[in-house]
PDB file of C-alpha atoms in Angstrom:
ATOM      1  CA  UNK A   1       0.000   0.000   0.000  1.00 35.00           C
ATOM      2  CA  UNK A   2       1.542   3.338  -1.007  1.00 37.00           C
ATOM      3  CA  UNK A   3       2.626   5.629   1.805  1.00 37.00           C
ATOM      4  CA  UNK A   4       0.370   8.502   0.590  1.00 35.00           C
ATOM      5  CA  UNK A   5      -2.739   6.439   1.336  1.00 37.00           C
ATOM      6  CA  UNK A   6      -2.319   7.206   5.044  1.00 34.00           C
ATOM      7  CA  UNK A   7      -3.028  10.855   4.528  1.00 31.00           C
ATOM      8  CA  UNK A   8      -5.599  10.510   1.778  1.00 36.00           C
ATOM      9  CA  UNK A   9      -8.612  12.751   2.289  1.00 37.00           C
ATOM     10  CA  UNK A  10     -11.917  10.895   2.093  1.00 39.00           C
ATOM     11  CA  UNK A  11     -14.788  12.564   0.298  1.00 40.00           C
ATOM     12  CA  UNK A  12     -17.523  13.311   2.821  1.00 38.00           C
ATOM     13  CA  UNK A  13     -20.460  10.949   2.389  1.00 38.00           C
ATOM     14  CA  UNK A  14     -23.983  12.286   2.735  1.00 35.00           C
ATOM     15  CA  UNK A  15     -25.552   8.961   3.704  1.00 37.00           C
ATOM     16  CA  UNK A  16     -24.784   6.837   6.754  1.00 38.00           C
ATOM     17  CA  UNK A  17     -23.812   3.627   5.027  1.00 38.00           C
ATOM     18  CA  UNK A  18     -20.696   2.013   6.451  1.00 39.00           C
ATOM     19  CA  UNK A  19     -17.833   3.294   4.344  1.00 46.00           C
ATOM     20  CA  UNK A  20     -14.784   1.355   3.283  1.00 61.00           C
ATOM     21  CA  UNK A  21     -12.314   2.775   5.772  1.00 62.00           C
ATOM     22  CA  UNK A  22      -8.637   2.886   4.969  1.00 64.00           C
ATOM     23  CA  UNK A  23      -7.101   0.714   7.639  1.00 62.00           C
ATOM     24  CA  UNK A  24      -3.612   1.622   6.449  1.00 62.00           C
ATOM     25  CA  UNK A  25      -1.171  -0.599   8.365  1.00 72.00           C
ATOM     26  CA  UNK A  26      -3.518  -1.079  11.354  1.00 78.00           C
ATOM     27  CA  UNK A  27      -5.006  -4.359  10.152  1.00 77.00           C
ATOM     28  CA  UNK A  28      -1.522  -5.806   9.643  1.00 83.00           C
ATOM     29  CA  UNK A  29      -0.615  -5.244  13.304  1.00 90.00           C
ATOM     30  CA  UNK A  30      -0.386  -8.376  15.408  1.00 94.00           C
ATOM     31  CA  UNK A  31      -1.415  -6.436  18.531  1.00 92.00           C
ATOM     32  CA  UNK A  32      -4.483  -5.002  16.834  1.00 89.00           C
ATOM     33  CA  UNK A  33      -5.622  -8.351  15.420  1.00 93.00           C
ATOM     34  CA  UNK A  34      -5.033 -10.054  18.762  1.00 94.00           C
ATOM     35  CA  UNK A  35      -7.124  -7.440  20.575  1.00 91.00           C
ATOM     36  CA  UNK A  36      -9.961  -7.769  18.052  1.00 90.00           C
ATOM     37  CA  UNK A  37      -9.876 -11.589  18.204  1.00 94.00           C
ATOM     38  CA  UNK A  38      -9.908 -11.559  22.007  1.00 92.00           C
ATOM     39  CA  UNK A  39     -12.752  -9.025  21.940  1.00 90.00           C
ATOM     40  CA  UNK A  40     -14.846 -11.245  19.663  1.00 92.00           C
ATOM     41  CA  UNK A  41     -14.201 -14.352  21.729  1.00 93.00           C
ATOM     42  CA  UNK A  42     -14.737 -12.487  25.008  1.00 89.00           C
ATOM     43  CA  UNK A  43     -18.160 -11.204  23.918  1.00 89.00           C
ATOM     44  CA  UNK A  44     -19.173 -14.746  22.992  1.00 92.00           C
ATOM     45  CA  UNK A  45     -17.818 -16.115  26.282  1.00 90.00           C
ATOM     46  CA  UNK A  46     -19.812 -13.596  28.311  1.00 89.00           C
ATOM     47  CA  UNK A  47     -22.987 -14.500  26.392  1.00 90.00           C
ATOM     48  CA  UNK A  48     -22.291 -18.229  26.878  1.00 91.00           C
ATOM     49  CA  UNK A  49     -21.914 -17.986  30.663  1.00 89.00           C
ATOM     50  CA  UNK A  50     -24.320 -15.082  31.234  1.00 87.00           C
ATOM     51  CA  UNK A  51     -26.656 -17.322  33.272  1.00 88.00           C
ATOM     52  CA  UNK A  52     -23.887 -17.812  35.810  1.00 90.00           C
ATOM     53  CA  UNK A  53     -22.714 -14.197  35.859  1.00 86.00           C
ATOM     54  CA  UNK A  54     -19.048 -15.189  35.798  1.00 90.00           C
ATOM     55  CA  UNK A  55     -16.240 -13.235  34.161  1.00 89.00           C
ATOM     56  CA  UNK A  56     -13.410 -15.008  32.327  1.00 85.00           C
ATOM     57  CA  UNK A  57     -11.101 -14.369  35.282  1.00 89.00           C
ATOM     58  CA  UNK A  58     -13.580 -15.716  37.824  1.00 94.00           C
ATOM     59  CA  UNK A  59     -14.214 -18.830  35.733  1.00 91.00           C
ATOM     60  CA  UNK A  60     -10.468 -19.439  35.306  1.00 90.00           C
ATOM     61  CA  UNK A  61      -9.942 -19.033  39.067  1.00 94.00           C
ATOM     62  CA  UNK A  62     -12.754 -21.520  39.861  1.00 94.00           C
ATOM     63  CA  UNK A  63     -11.256 -23.919  37.349  1.00 91.00           C
ATOM     64  CA  UNK A  64      -7.775 -23.724  38.911  1.00 91.00           C
ATOM     65  CA  UNK A  65      -9.050 -23.968  42.481  1.00 94.00           C
ATOM     66  CA  UNK A  66     -11.030 -27.081  41.583  1.00 93.00           C
ATOM     67  CA  UNK A  67      -7.985 -28.679  39.971  1.00 90.00           C
ATOM     68  CA  UNK A  68      -5.747 -27.635  42.878  1.00 91.00           C
ATOM     69  CA  UNK A  69      -7.827 -27.806  46.066  1.00 88.00           C
ATOM     70  CA  UNK A  70      -6.042 -25.984  48.887  1.00 92.00           C
ATOM     71  CA  UNK A  71      -4.106 -23.734  46.543  1.00 93.00           C
ATOM     72  CA  UNK A  72      -3.316 -20.240  47.862  1.00 92.00           C
ATOM     73  CA  UNK A  73      -4.555 -16.975  46.408  1.00 91.00           C
ATOM     74  CA  UNK A  74      -0.992 -15.940  45.562  1.00 89.00           C
ATOM     75  CA  UNK A  75      -0.424 -19.165  43.638  1.00 90.00           C
ATOM     76  CA  UNK A  76      -3.615 -18.817  41.597  1.00 91.00           C
ATOM     77  CA  UNK A  77      -2.757 -15.174  40.851  1.00 90.00           C
ATOM     78  CA  UNK A  78       0.715 -16.154  39.658  1.00 87.00           C
ATOM     79  CA  UNK A  79      -0.614 -19.008  37.537  1.00 86.00           C
ATOM     80  CA  UNK A  80      -3.246 -16.810  35.863  1.00 85.00           C
ATOM     81  CA  UNK A  81      -0.971 -13.792  35.448  1.00 83.00           C
ATOM     82  CA  UNK A  82      -3.136 -11.537  37.653  1.00 86.00           C
ATOM     83  CA  UNK A  83      -1.821  -9.006  40.132  1.00 88.00           C
ATOM     84  CA  UNK A  84      -2.633  -9.504  43.829  1.00 88.00           C
ATOM     85  CA  UNK A  85      -5.303  -6.797  43.991  1.00 92.00           C
ATOM     86  CA  UNK A  86      -7.197  -8.271  41.035  1.00 92.00           C
ATOM     87  CA  UNK A  87      -6.974 -11.780  42.453  1.00 93.00           C
ATOM     88  CA  UNK A  88      -8.171 -10.524  45.850  1.00 94.00           C
ATOM     89  CA  UNK A  89     -11.228  -8.952  44.186  1.00 95.00           C
ATOM     90  CA  UNK A  90     -11.893 -12.158  42.224  1.00 96.00           C
ATOM     91  CA  UNK A  91     -11.679 -14.317  45.374  1.00 96.00           C
ATOM     92  CA  UNK A  92     -13.875 -11.909  47.364  1.00 96.00           C
ATOM     93  CA  UNK A  93     -16.516 -12.054  44.663  1.00 96.00           C
ATOM     94  CA  UNK A  94     -16.394 -15.871  44.440  1.00 97.00           C
ATOM     95  CA  UNK A  95     -16.574 -16.120  48.239  1.00 97.00           C
ATOM     96  CA  UNK A  96     -19.525 -13.683  48.407  1.00 96.00           C
ATOM     97  CA  UNK A  97     -21.394 -15.855  45.949  1.00 96.00           C
ATOM     98  CA  UNK A  98     -20.698 -18.954  48.010  1.00 97.00           C
ATOM     99  CA  UNK A  99     -18.541 -20.686  45.408  1.00 97.00           C
ATOM    100  CA  UNK A 100     -15.217 -20.558  47.247  1.00 97.00           C
ATOM    101  CA  UNK A 101     -14.097 -20.766  50.873  1.00 96.00           C
ATOM    102  CA  UNK A 102     -10.849 -19.491  52.359  1.00 95.00           C
ATOM    103  CA  UNK A 103      -9.389 -21.774  55.029  1.00 93.00           C
ATOM    104  CA  UNK A 104      -6.305 -21.162  57.161  1.00 90.00           C
ATOM    105  CA  UNK A 105      -3.725 -23.909  56.653  1.00 86.00           C
ATOM    106  CA  UNK A 106      -3.239 -26.208  59.648  1.00 86.00           C
ATOM    107  CA  UNK A 107       0.399 -26.678  58.602  1.00 86.00           C
ATOM    108  CA  UNK A 108       1.324 -23.032  58.003  1.00 85.00           C
ATOM    109  CA  UNK A 109      -0.866 -20.450  59.768  1.00 85.00           C
ATOM    110  CA  UNK A 110       0.275 -17.697  57.370  1.00 83.00           C
ATOM    111  CA  UNK A 111      -1.163 -19.581  54.447  1.00 85.00           C
ATOM    112  CA  UNK A 112      -4.799 -19.315  53.338  1.00 87.00           C
ATOM    113  CA  UNK A 113      -6.074 -22.219  51.295  1.00 93.00           C
ATOM    114  CA  UNK A 114      -8.845 -21.940  48.724  1.00 96.00           C
ATOM    115  CA  UNK A 115     -11.478 -24.626  48.147  1.00 96.00           C
ATOM    116  CA  UNK A 116     -14.631 -24.860  46.049  1.00 96.00           C
ATOM    117  CA  UNK A 117     -17.898 -25.302  47.909  1.00 97.00           C
ATOM    118  CA  UNK A 118     -20.400 -27.873  46.583  1.00 97.00           C
ATOM    119  CA  UNK A 119     -22.237 -24.932  44.990  1.00 96.00           C
ATOM    120  CA  UNK A 120     -18.974 -23.798  43.362  1.00 96.00           C
ATOM    121  CA  UNK A 121     -18.364 -27.349  42.087  1.00 95.00           C
ATOM    122  CA  UNK A 122     -21.835 -27.566  40.631  1.00 96.00           C
ATOM    123  CA  UNK A 123     -21.680 -24.123  38.993  1.00 95.00           C
ATOM    124  CA  UNK A 124     -18.273 -24.832  37.503  1.00 94.00           C
ATOM    125  CA  UNK A 125     -19.515 -28.151  36.113  1.00 93.00           C
ATOM    126  CA  UNK A 126     -22.456 -26.485  34.317  1.00 93.00           C
ATOM    127  CA  UNK A 127     -20.233 -23.625  33.250  1.00 92.00           C
ATOM    128  CA  UNK A 128     -17.700 -26.004  31.692  1.00 91.00           C
ATOM    129  CA  UNK A 129     -20.394 -27.407  29.408  1.00 92.00           C
ATOM    130  CA  UNK A 130     -21.196 -23.918  28.114  1.00 92.00           C
ATOM    131  CA  UNK A 131     -17.522 -23.065  27.754  1.00 91.00           C
ATOM    132  CA  UNK A 132     -16.978 -26.255  25.744  1.00 92.00           C
ATOM    133  CA  UNK A 133     -19.747 -25.231  23.318  1.00 93.00           C
ATOM    134  CA  UNK A 134     -18.347 -21.707  23.079  1.00 94.00           C
ATOM    135  CA  UNK A 135     -14.850 -23.095  22.425  1.00 94.00           C
ATOM    136  CA  UNK A 136     -16.136 -25.457  19.758  1.00 95.00           C
ATOM    137  CA  UNK A 137     -17.783 -22.605  17.858  1.00 94.00           C
ATOM    138  CA  UNK A 138     -14.389 -20.939  17.412  1.00 96.00           C
ATOM    139  CA  UNK A 139     -12.340 -24.110  16.970  1.00 96.00           C
ATOM    140  CA  UNK A 140     -14.649 -25.086  14.110  1.00 95.00           C
ATOM    141  CA  UNK A 141     -13.248 -22.173  12.057  1.00 95.00           C
ATOM    142  CA  UNK A 142      -9.962 -24.063  11.746  1.00 97.00           C
ATOM    143  CA  UNK A 143      -8.632 -27.345  10.451  1.00 97.00           C
ATOM    144  CA  UNK A 144      -6.908 -29.540  13.059  1.00 96.00           C
ATOM    145  CA  UNK A 145      -3.370 -28.545  11.960  1.00 96.00           C
ATOM    146  CA  UNK A 146      -4.352 -24.847  11.803  1.00 96.00           C
ATOM    147  CA  UNK A 147      -5.783 -25.053  15.324  1.00 96.00           C
ATOM    148  CA  UNK A 148      -2.726 -26.843  16.679  1.00 96.00           C
ATOM    149  CA  UNK A 149      -0.467 -24.172  15.144  1.00 96.00           C
ATOM    150  CA  UNK A 150      -2.636 -21.378  16.580  1.00 97.00           C
ATOM    151  CA  UNK A 151      -2.582 -22.835  20.114  1.00 95.00           C
ATOM    152  CA  UNK A 152       1.205 -23.282  19.887  1.00 95.00           C
ATOM    153  CA  UNK A 153       1.631 -19.706  18.687  1.00 96.00           C
ATOM    154  CA  UNK A 154      -0.561 -18.286  21.482  1.00 96.00           C
ATOM    155  CA  UNK A 155       1.416 -20.215  24.111  1.00 94.00           C
ATOM    156  CA  UNK A 156       4.576 -18.380  23.049  1.00 94.00           C
ATOM    157  CA  UNK A 157       3.104 -15.089  24.281  1.00 91.00           C
ATOM    158  CA  UNK A 158       2.962 -16.438  27.838  1.00 75.00           C
ATOM    159  CA  UNK A 159       6.736 -16.309  28.016  1.00 58.00           C
ATOM    160  CA  UNK A 160       7.878 -12.826  28.946  1.00 51.00           C
ATOM    161  CA  UNK A 161       9.574 -11.176  25.974  1.00 44.00           C
TER     162      UNK A 161
ATOM    163  CA  UNK B   1      -4.484 -36.622  31.941  1.00 35.00           C
ATOM    164  CA  UNK B   2      -6.517 -38.904  34.243  1.00 37.00           C
ATOM    165  CA  UNK B   3      -9.824 -37.567  35.460  1.00 37.00           C
ATOM    166  CA  UNK B   4      -8.880 -37.915  39.151  1.00 35.00           C
ATOM    167  CA  UNK B   5      -6.149 -35.320  38.732  1.00 37.00           C
ATOM    168  CA  UNK B   6      -8.771 -32.576  38.680  1.00 34.00           C
ATOM    169  CA  UNK B   7      -9.761 -33.264  42.203  1.00 31.00           C
ATOM    170  CA  UNK B   8      -6.369 -34.232  43.507  1.00 36.00           C
ATOM    171  CA  UNK B   9      -5.592 -32.697  46.859  1.00 37.00           C
ATOM    172  CA  UNK B  10      -2.298 -30.827  46.852  1.00 39.00           C
ATOM    173  CA  UNK B  11      -0.018 -31.244  49.852  1.00 40.00           C
ATOM    174  CA  UNK B  12       0.200 -27.889  51.609  1.00 38.00           C
ATOM    175  CA  UNK B  13       3.576 -26.295  51.070  1.00 37.00           C
ATOM    176  CA  UNK B  14       5.224 -24.449  53.928  1.00 35.00           C
ATOM    177  CA  UNK B  15       7.352 -22.245  51.707  1.00 37.00           C
ATOM    178  CA  UNK B  16       6.102 -19.722  49.176  1.00 37.00           C
ATOM    179  CA  UNK B  17       7.834 -21.026  46.083  1.00 38.00           C
ATOM    180  CA  UNK B  18       5.653 -21.042  42.992  1.00 39.00           C
ATOM    181  CA  UNK B  19       4.139 -24.518  42.854  1.00 46.00           C
ATOM    182  CA  UNK B  20       3.455 -26.545  39.750  1.00 61.00           C
ATOM    183  CA  UNK B  21      -0.259 -25.992  39.463  1.00 62.00           C
ATOM    184  CA  UNK B  22      -2.462 -28.505  37.724  1.00 64.00           C
ATOM    185  CA  UNK B  23      -3.921 -26.553  34.837  1.00 62.00           C
ATOM    186  CA  UNK B  24      -6.186 -29.460  33.918  1.00 62.00           C
ATOM    187  CA  UNK B  25      -7.869 -28.569  30.607  1.00 72.00           C
ATOM    188  CA  UNK B  26      -7.550 -24.805  31.119  1.00 77.00           C
ATOM    189  CA  UNK B  27      -4.302 -24.396  29.197  1.00 76.00           C
ATOM    190  CA  UNK B  28      -5.788 -26.227  26.210  1.00 83.00           C
ATOM    191  CA  UNK B  29      -8.603 -23.681  25.867  1.00 90.00           C
ATOM    192  CA  UNK B  30      -8.362 -21.353  22.906  1.00 94.00           C
ATOM    193  CA  UNK B  31     -10.208 -18.616  24.799  1.00 92.00           C
ATOM    194  CA  UNK B  32      -7.876 -18.850  27.776  1.00 89.00           C
ATOM    195  CA  UNK B  33      -4.721 -18.773  25.648  1.00 93.00           C
ATOM    196  CA  UNK B  34      -6.062 -15.879  23.591  1.00 94.00           C
ATOM    197  CA  UNK B  35      -6.808 -13.871  26.746  1.00 91.00           C
ATOM    198  CA  UNK B  36      -3.332 -14.569  28.161  1.00 90.00           C
ATOM    199  CA  UNK B  37      -1.634 -13.682  24.873  1.00 94.00           C
ATOM    200  CA  UNK B  38      -3.620 -10.444  24.564  1.00 92.00           C
ATOM    201  CA  UNK B  39      -2.815  -9.648  28.215  1.00 90.00           C
ATOM    202  CA  UNK B  40       0.919 -10.092  27.632  1.00 92.00           C
ATOM    203  CA  UNK B  41       0.893  -8.012  24.483  1.00 93.00           C
ATOM    204  CA  UNK B  42      -1.341  -5.355  26.061  1.00 89.00           C
ATOM    205  CA  UNK B  43       1.004  -4.897  29.023  1.00 90.00           C
ATOM    206  CA  UNK B  44       3.918  -4.446  26.647  1.00 92.00           C
ATOM    207  CA  UNK B  45       1.918  -2.013  24.496  1.00 90.00           C
ATOM    208  CA  UNK B  46       1.049   0.133  27.500  1.00 89.00           C
ATOM    209  CA  UNK B  47       4.698   0.228  28.570  1.00 90.00           C
ATOM    210  CA  UNK B  48       5.778   1.084  25.004  1.00 91.00           C
ATOM    211  CA  UNK B  49       3.443   4.076  24.676  1.00 89.00           C
ATOM    212  CA  UNK B  50       3.416   5.110  28.355  1.00 87.00           C
ATOM    213  CA  UNK B  51       5.086   8.447  27.507  1.00 88.00           C
ATOM    214  CA  UNK B  52       2.063   9.373  25.401  1.00 90.00           C
ATOM    215  CA  UNK B  53      -0.533   8.084  27.845  1.00 86.00           C
ATOM    216  CA  UNK B  54      -2.598   6.461  25.096  1.00 90.00           C
ATOM    217  CA  UNK B  55      -4.671   3.305  25.406  1.00 89.00           C
ATOM    218  CA  UNK B  56      -4.830   0.743  22.593  1.00 85.00           C
ATOM    219  CA  UNK B  57      -8.297   2.016  21.644  1.00 89.00           C
ATOM    220  CA  UNK B  58      -7.216   5.661  21.594  1.00 94.00           C
ATOM    221  CA  UNK B  59      -4.155   4.841  19.484  1.00 91.00           C
ATOM    222  CA  UNK B  60      -6.260   2.799  17.042  1.00 90.00           C
ATOM    223  CA  UNK B  61      -8.769   5.664  16.756  1.00 94.00           C
ATOM    224  CA  UNK B  62      -5.993   8.218  16.069  1.00 94.00           C
ATOM    225  CA  UNK B  63      -4.575   5.850  13.484  1.00 91.00           C
ATOM    226  CA  UNK B  64      -7.911   5.465  11.667  1.00 92.00           C
ATOM    227  CA  UNK B  65      -8.748   9.169  11.821  1.00 94.00           C
ATOM    228  CA  UNK B  66      -5.372  10.008  10.309  1.00 93.00           C
ATOM    229  CA  UNK B  67      -5.862   7.502   7.494  1.00 90.00           C
ATOM    230  CA  UNK B  68      -9.460   8.678   6.934  1.00 91.00           C
ATOM    231  CA  UNK B  69      -9.564  12.421   7.619  1.00 87.00           C
ATOM    232  CA  UNK B  70     -13.163  13.584   7.951  1.00 92.00           C
ATOM    233  CA  UNK B  71     -14.423  10.179   9.034  1.00 93.00           C
ATOM    234  CA  UNK B  72     -17.381  10.192  11.450  1.00 92.00           C
ATOM    235  CA  UNK B  73     -17.357   8.873  14.999  1.00 91.00           C
ATOM    236  CA  UNK B  74     -19.920   6.220  14.076  1.00 90.00           C
ATOM    237  CA  UNK B  75     -17.737   4.976  11.231  1.00 90.00           C
ATOM    238  CA  UNK B  76     -14.616   4.713  13.392  1.00 91.00           C
ATOM    239  CA  UNK B  77     -16.613   2.904  16.085  1.00 90.00           C
ATOM    240  CA  UNK B  78     -17.950   0.399  13.542  1.00 87.00           C
ATOM    241  CA  UNK B  79     -14.515  -0.166  12.033  1.00 86.00           C
ATOM    242  CA  UNK B  80     -12.896  -0.765  15.426  1.00 85.00           C
ATOM    243  CA  UNK B  81     -15.752  -2.850  16.819  1.00 82.00           C
ATOM    244  CA  UNK B  82     -16.490  -0.398  19.658  1.00 86.00           C
ATOM    245  CA  UNK B  83     -19.932   0.540  20.875  1.00 88.00           C
ATOM    246  CA  UNK B  84     -21.031   4.182  20.533  1.00 88.00           C
ATOM    247  CA  UNK B  85     -20.578   5.054  24.202  1.00 92.00           C
ATOM    248  CA  UNK B  86     -17.000   3.774  24.248  1.00 92.00           C
ATOM    249  CA  UNK B  87     -16.154   5.603  21.021  1.00 93.00           C
ATOM    250  CA  UNK B  88     -17.709   8.795  22.411  1.00 94.00           C
ATOM    251  CA  UNK B  89     -15.474   8.538  25.492  1.00 95.00           C
ATOM    252  CA  UNK B  90     -12.422   7.848  23.326  1.00 96.00           C
ATOM    253  CA  UNK B  91     -13.146  10.883  21.095  1.00 96.00           C
ATOM    254  CA  UNK B  92     -13.821  13.136  24.108  1.00 96.00           C
ATOM    255  CA  UNK B  93     -10.498  12.155  25.609  1.00 96.00           C
ATOM    256  CA  UNK B  94      -8.597  12.687  22.344  1.00 97.00           C
ATOM    257  CA  UNK B  95     -10.319  16.054  21.884  1.00 97.00           C
ATOM    258  CA  UNK B  96      -9.538  17.123  25.484  1.00 96.00           C
ATOM    259  CA  UNK B  97      -5.892  16.384  24.847  1.00 96.00           C
ATOM    260  CA  UNK B  98      -5.924  18.461  21.679  1.00 97.00           C
ATOM    261  CA  UNK B  99      -5.239  15.556  19.320  1.00 97.00           C
ATOM    262  CA  UNK B 100      -8.566  15.485  17.504  1.00 97.00           C
ATOM    263  CA  UNK B 101     -11.127  18.077  16.420  1.00 96.00           C
ATOM    264  CA  UNK B 102     -14.790  17.530  15.652  1.00 95.00           C
ATOM    265  CA  UNK B 103     -16.058  19.583  12.706  1.00 93.00           C
ATOM    266  CA  UNK B 104     -19.588  19.801  11.376  1.00 90.00           C
ATOM    267  CA  UNK B 105     -19.764  18.681   7.741  1.00 86.00           C
ATOM    268  CA  UNK B 106     -20.491  21.492   5.265  1.00 86.00           C
ATOM    269  CA  UNK B 107     -22.275  18.948   3.047  1.00 86.00           C
ATOM    270  CA  UNK B 108     -24.437  17.283   5.700  1.00 85.00           C
ATOM    271  CA  UNK B 109     -25.063  19.293   8.865  1.00 85.00           C
ATOM    272  CA  UNK B 110     -26.004  16.141  10.803  1.00 83.00           C
ATOM    273  CA  UNK B 111     -22.583  14.685  10.252  1.00 85.00           C
ATOM    274  CA  UNK B 112     -19.610  15.411  12.508  1.00 87.00           C
ATOM    275  CA  UNK B 113     -16.236  14.867  10.917  1.00 93.00           C
ATOM    276  CA  UNK B 114     -13.113  13.964  12.852  1.00 96.00           C
ATOM    277  CA  UNK B 115      -9.652  15.291  12.022  1.00 96.00           C
ATOM    278  CA  UNK B 116      -6.250  15.069  13.679  1.00 96.00           C
ATOM    279  CA  UNK B 117      -4.711  18.335  14.859  1.00 97.00           C
ATOM    280  CA  UNK B 118      -1.013  18.953  14.121  1.00 97.00           C
ATOM    281  CA  UNK B 119      -0.347  17.855  17.719  1.00 96.00           C
ATOM    282  CA  UNK B 120      -2.336  14.663  17.109  1.00 96.00           C
ATOM    283  CA  UNK B 121      -0.383  14.017  13.906  1.00 96.00           C
ATOM    284  CA  UNK B 122       2.918  14.511  15.679  1.00 96.00           C
ATOM    285  CA  UNK B 123       1.963  12.327  18.641  1.00 95.00           C
ATOM    286  CA  UNK B 124       0.701   9.554  16.380  1.00 94.00           C
ATOM    287  CA  UNK B 125       3.927   9.677  14.354  1.00 93.00           C
ATOM    288  CA  UNK B 126       6.085   9.219  17.471  1.00 93.00           C
ATOM    289  CA  UNK B 127       3.689   6.632  18.796  1.00 92.00           C
ATOM    290  CA  UNK B 128       3.885   4.591  15.587  1.00 91.00           C
ATOM    291  CA  UNK B 129       7.645   4.246  16.019  1.00 92.00           C
ATOM    292  CA  UNK B 130       7.163   2.806  19.506  1.00 92.00           C
ATOM    293  CA  UNK B 131       4.360   0.533  18.333  1.00 91.00           C
ATOM    294  CA  UNK B 132       6.577  -0.761  15.518  1.00 92.00           C
ATOM    295  CA  UNK B 133       9.278  -1.698  18.055  1.00 93.00           C
ATOM    296  CA  UNK B 134       6.687  -3.324  20.321  1.00 94.00           C
ATOM    297  CA  UNK B 135       5.261  -5.288  17.379  1.00 94.00           C
ATOM    298  CA  UNK B 136       8.699  -6.420  16.277  1.00 94.00           C
ATOM    299  CA  UNK B 137       9.463  -7.835  19.743  1.00 94.00           C
ATOM    300  CA  UNK B 138       6.493 -10.225  19.420  1.00 96.00           C
ATOM    301  CA  UNK B 139       6.831 -10.904  15.693  1.00 96.00           C
ATOM    302  CA  UNK B 140      10.418 -12.004  16.317  1.00 95.00           C
ATOM    303  CA  UNK B 141       9.091 -15.046  18.243  1.00 95.00           C
ATOM    304  CA  UNK B 142       7.873 -16.513  14.941  1.00 96.00           C
ATOM    305  CA  UNK B 143       9.233 -17.542  11.575  1.00 97.00           C
ATOM    306  CA  UNK B 144       7.739 -15.706   8.583  1.00 96.00           C
ATOM    307  CA  UNK B 145       5.331 -18.562   7.672  1.00 96.00           C
ATOM    308  CA  UNK B 146       4.300 -18.998  11.333  1.00 96.00           C
ATOM    309  CA  UNK B 147       3.556 -15.285  11.610  1.00 96.00           C
ATOM    310  CA  UNK B 148       1.578 -15.239   8.361  1.00 96.00           C
ATOM    311  CA  UNK B 149      -0.495 -18.206   9.565  1.00 96.00           C
ATOM    312  CA  UNK B 150      -1.087 -16.526  12.949  1.00 97.00           C
ATOM    313  CA  UNK B 151      -2.266 -13.244  11.389  1.00 95.00           C
ATOM    314  CA  UNK B 152      -4.574 -15.186   9.033  1.00 95.00           C
ATOM    315  CA  UNK B 153      -5.991 -17.163  11.957  1.00 96.00           C
ATOM    316  CA  UNK B 154      -6.604 -14.025  14.039  1.00 96.00           C
ATOM    317  CA  UNK B 155      -8.424 -12.341  11.152  1.00 93.00           C
ATOM    318  CA  UNK B 156     -10.977 -15.172  11.144  1.00 94.00           C
ATOM    319  CA  UNK B 157     -12.183 -14.096  14.599  1.00 91.00           C
ATOM    320  CA  UNK B 158     -13.257 -10.706  13.223  1.00 75.00           C
ATOM    321  CA  UNK B 159     -16.068 -12.402  11.346  1.00 58.00           C
ATOM    322  CA  UNK B 160     -19.060 -12.894  13.619  1.00 51.00           C
ATOM    323  CA  UNK B 161     -19.504 -16.575  14.410  1.00 44.00           C
TER     324      UNK B 161
END
């Protein structure tokens, strides 16, 4: 695309039809495409789990606590890449809703362990079914090798650059 | 991974070293990996443009307004997948900072056109240099064919499913 296109003046349109915008280099940016993709998938996720009123972060925390009963808040935060304040808010919210309990460790009194309540277990189980359907909708856009390559590529971002 | 592992009780640790958490199926989820990847890239973006105090959305709006001088707020919102309220807030902020002006169209009085000010142009130019460096840091994790496949894959999410 020629450099001049960036500064090209569009003719004003008198109707409100969606115009063909000049995206210039924007739609070639990895960061931009990643944000748009995450936005699209996030909107669908929220719709899929709307009955449960869980955010992506809350669902991921429930998921990790179930798989690691007795895990500490700090450990879940580290594993999910959240800061302590965010994780504290997530745990508070999950505790308020009766999905999670905090329990002081009998081995180390400084340590607070997190467990799912039966209600948390049951909600997570139902939620996982919805998440599986939501996942499948997006996975279906790709062939198996394309999907494998995409998952591999996304995992590389987890490593600090 | 055997089913029991999900419910496996971890031995409490008395030190605070990062444990090996059981991610169960979580780290195989496309949505989870996409959110983590976007989070990593977003943190780096914010650090890269911190001198300019721009968010990803504000930078993308500046970028589109530059490439499409006279574009309307509604058109930019549609192109960037933002709702009207968010785009209104973004434009207000960019106008407050003297980067963007709203101008009533001489052709259609109902239409408000957006333009970059010289200060907006200059800020966007400097910002683009930083964004290019930030992009390159992530692109460098991939070979050329891997990157092309990743960009193609991410574009598929833009289409409503």
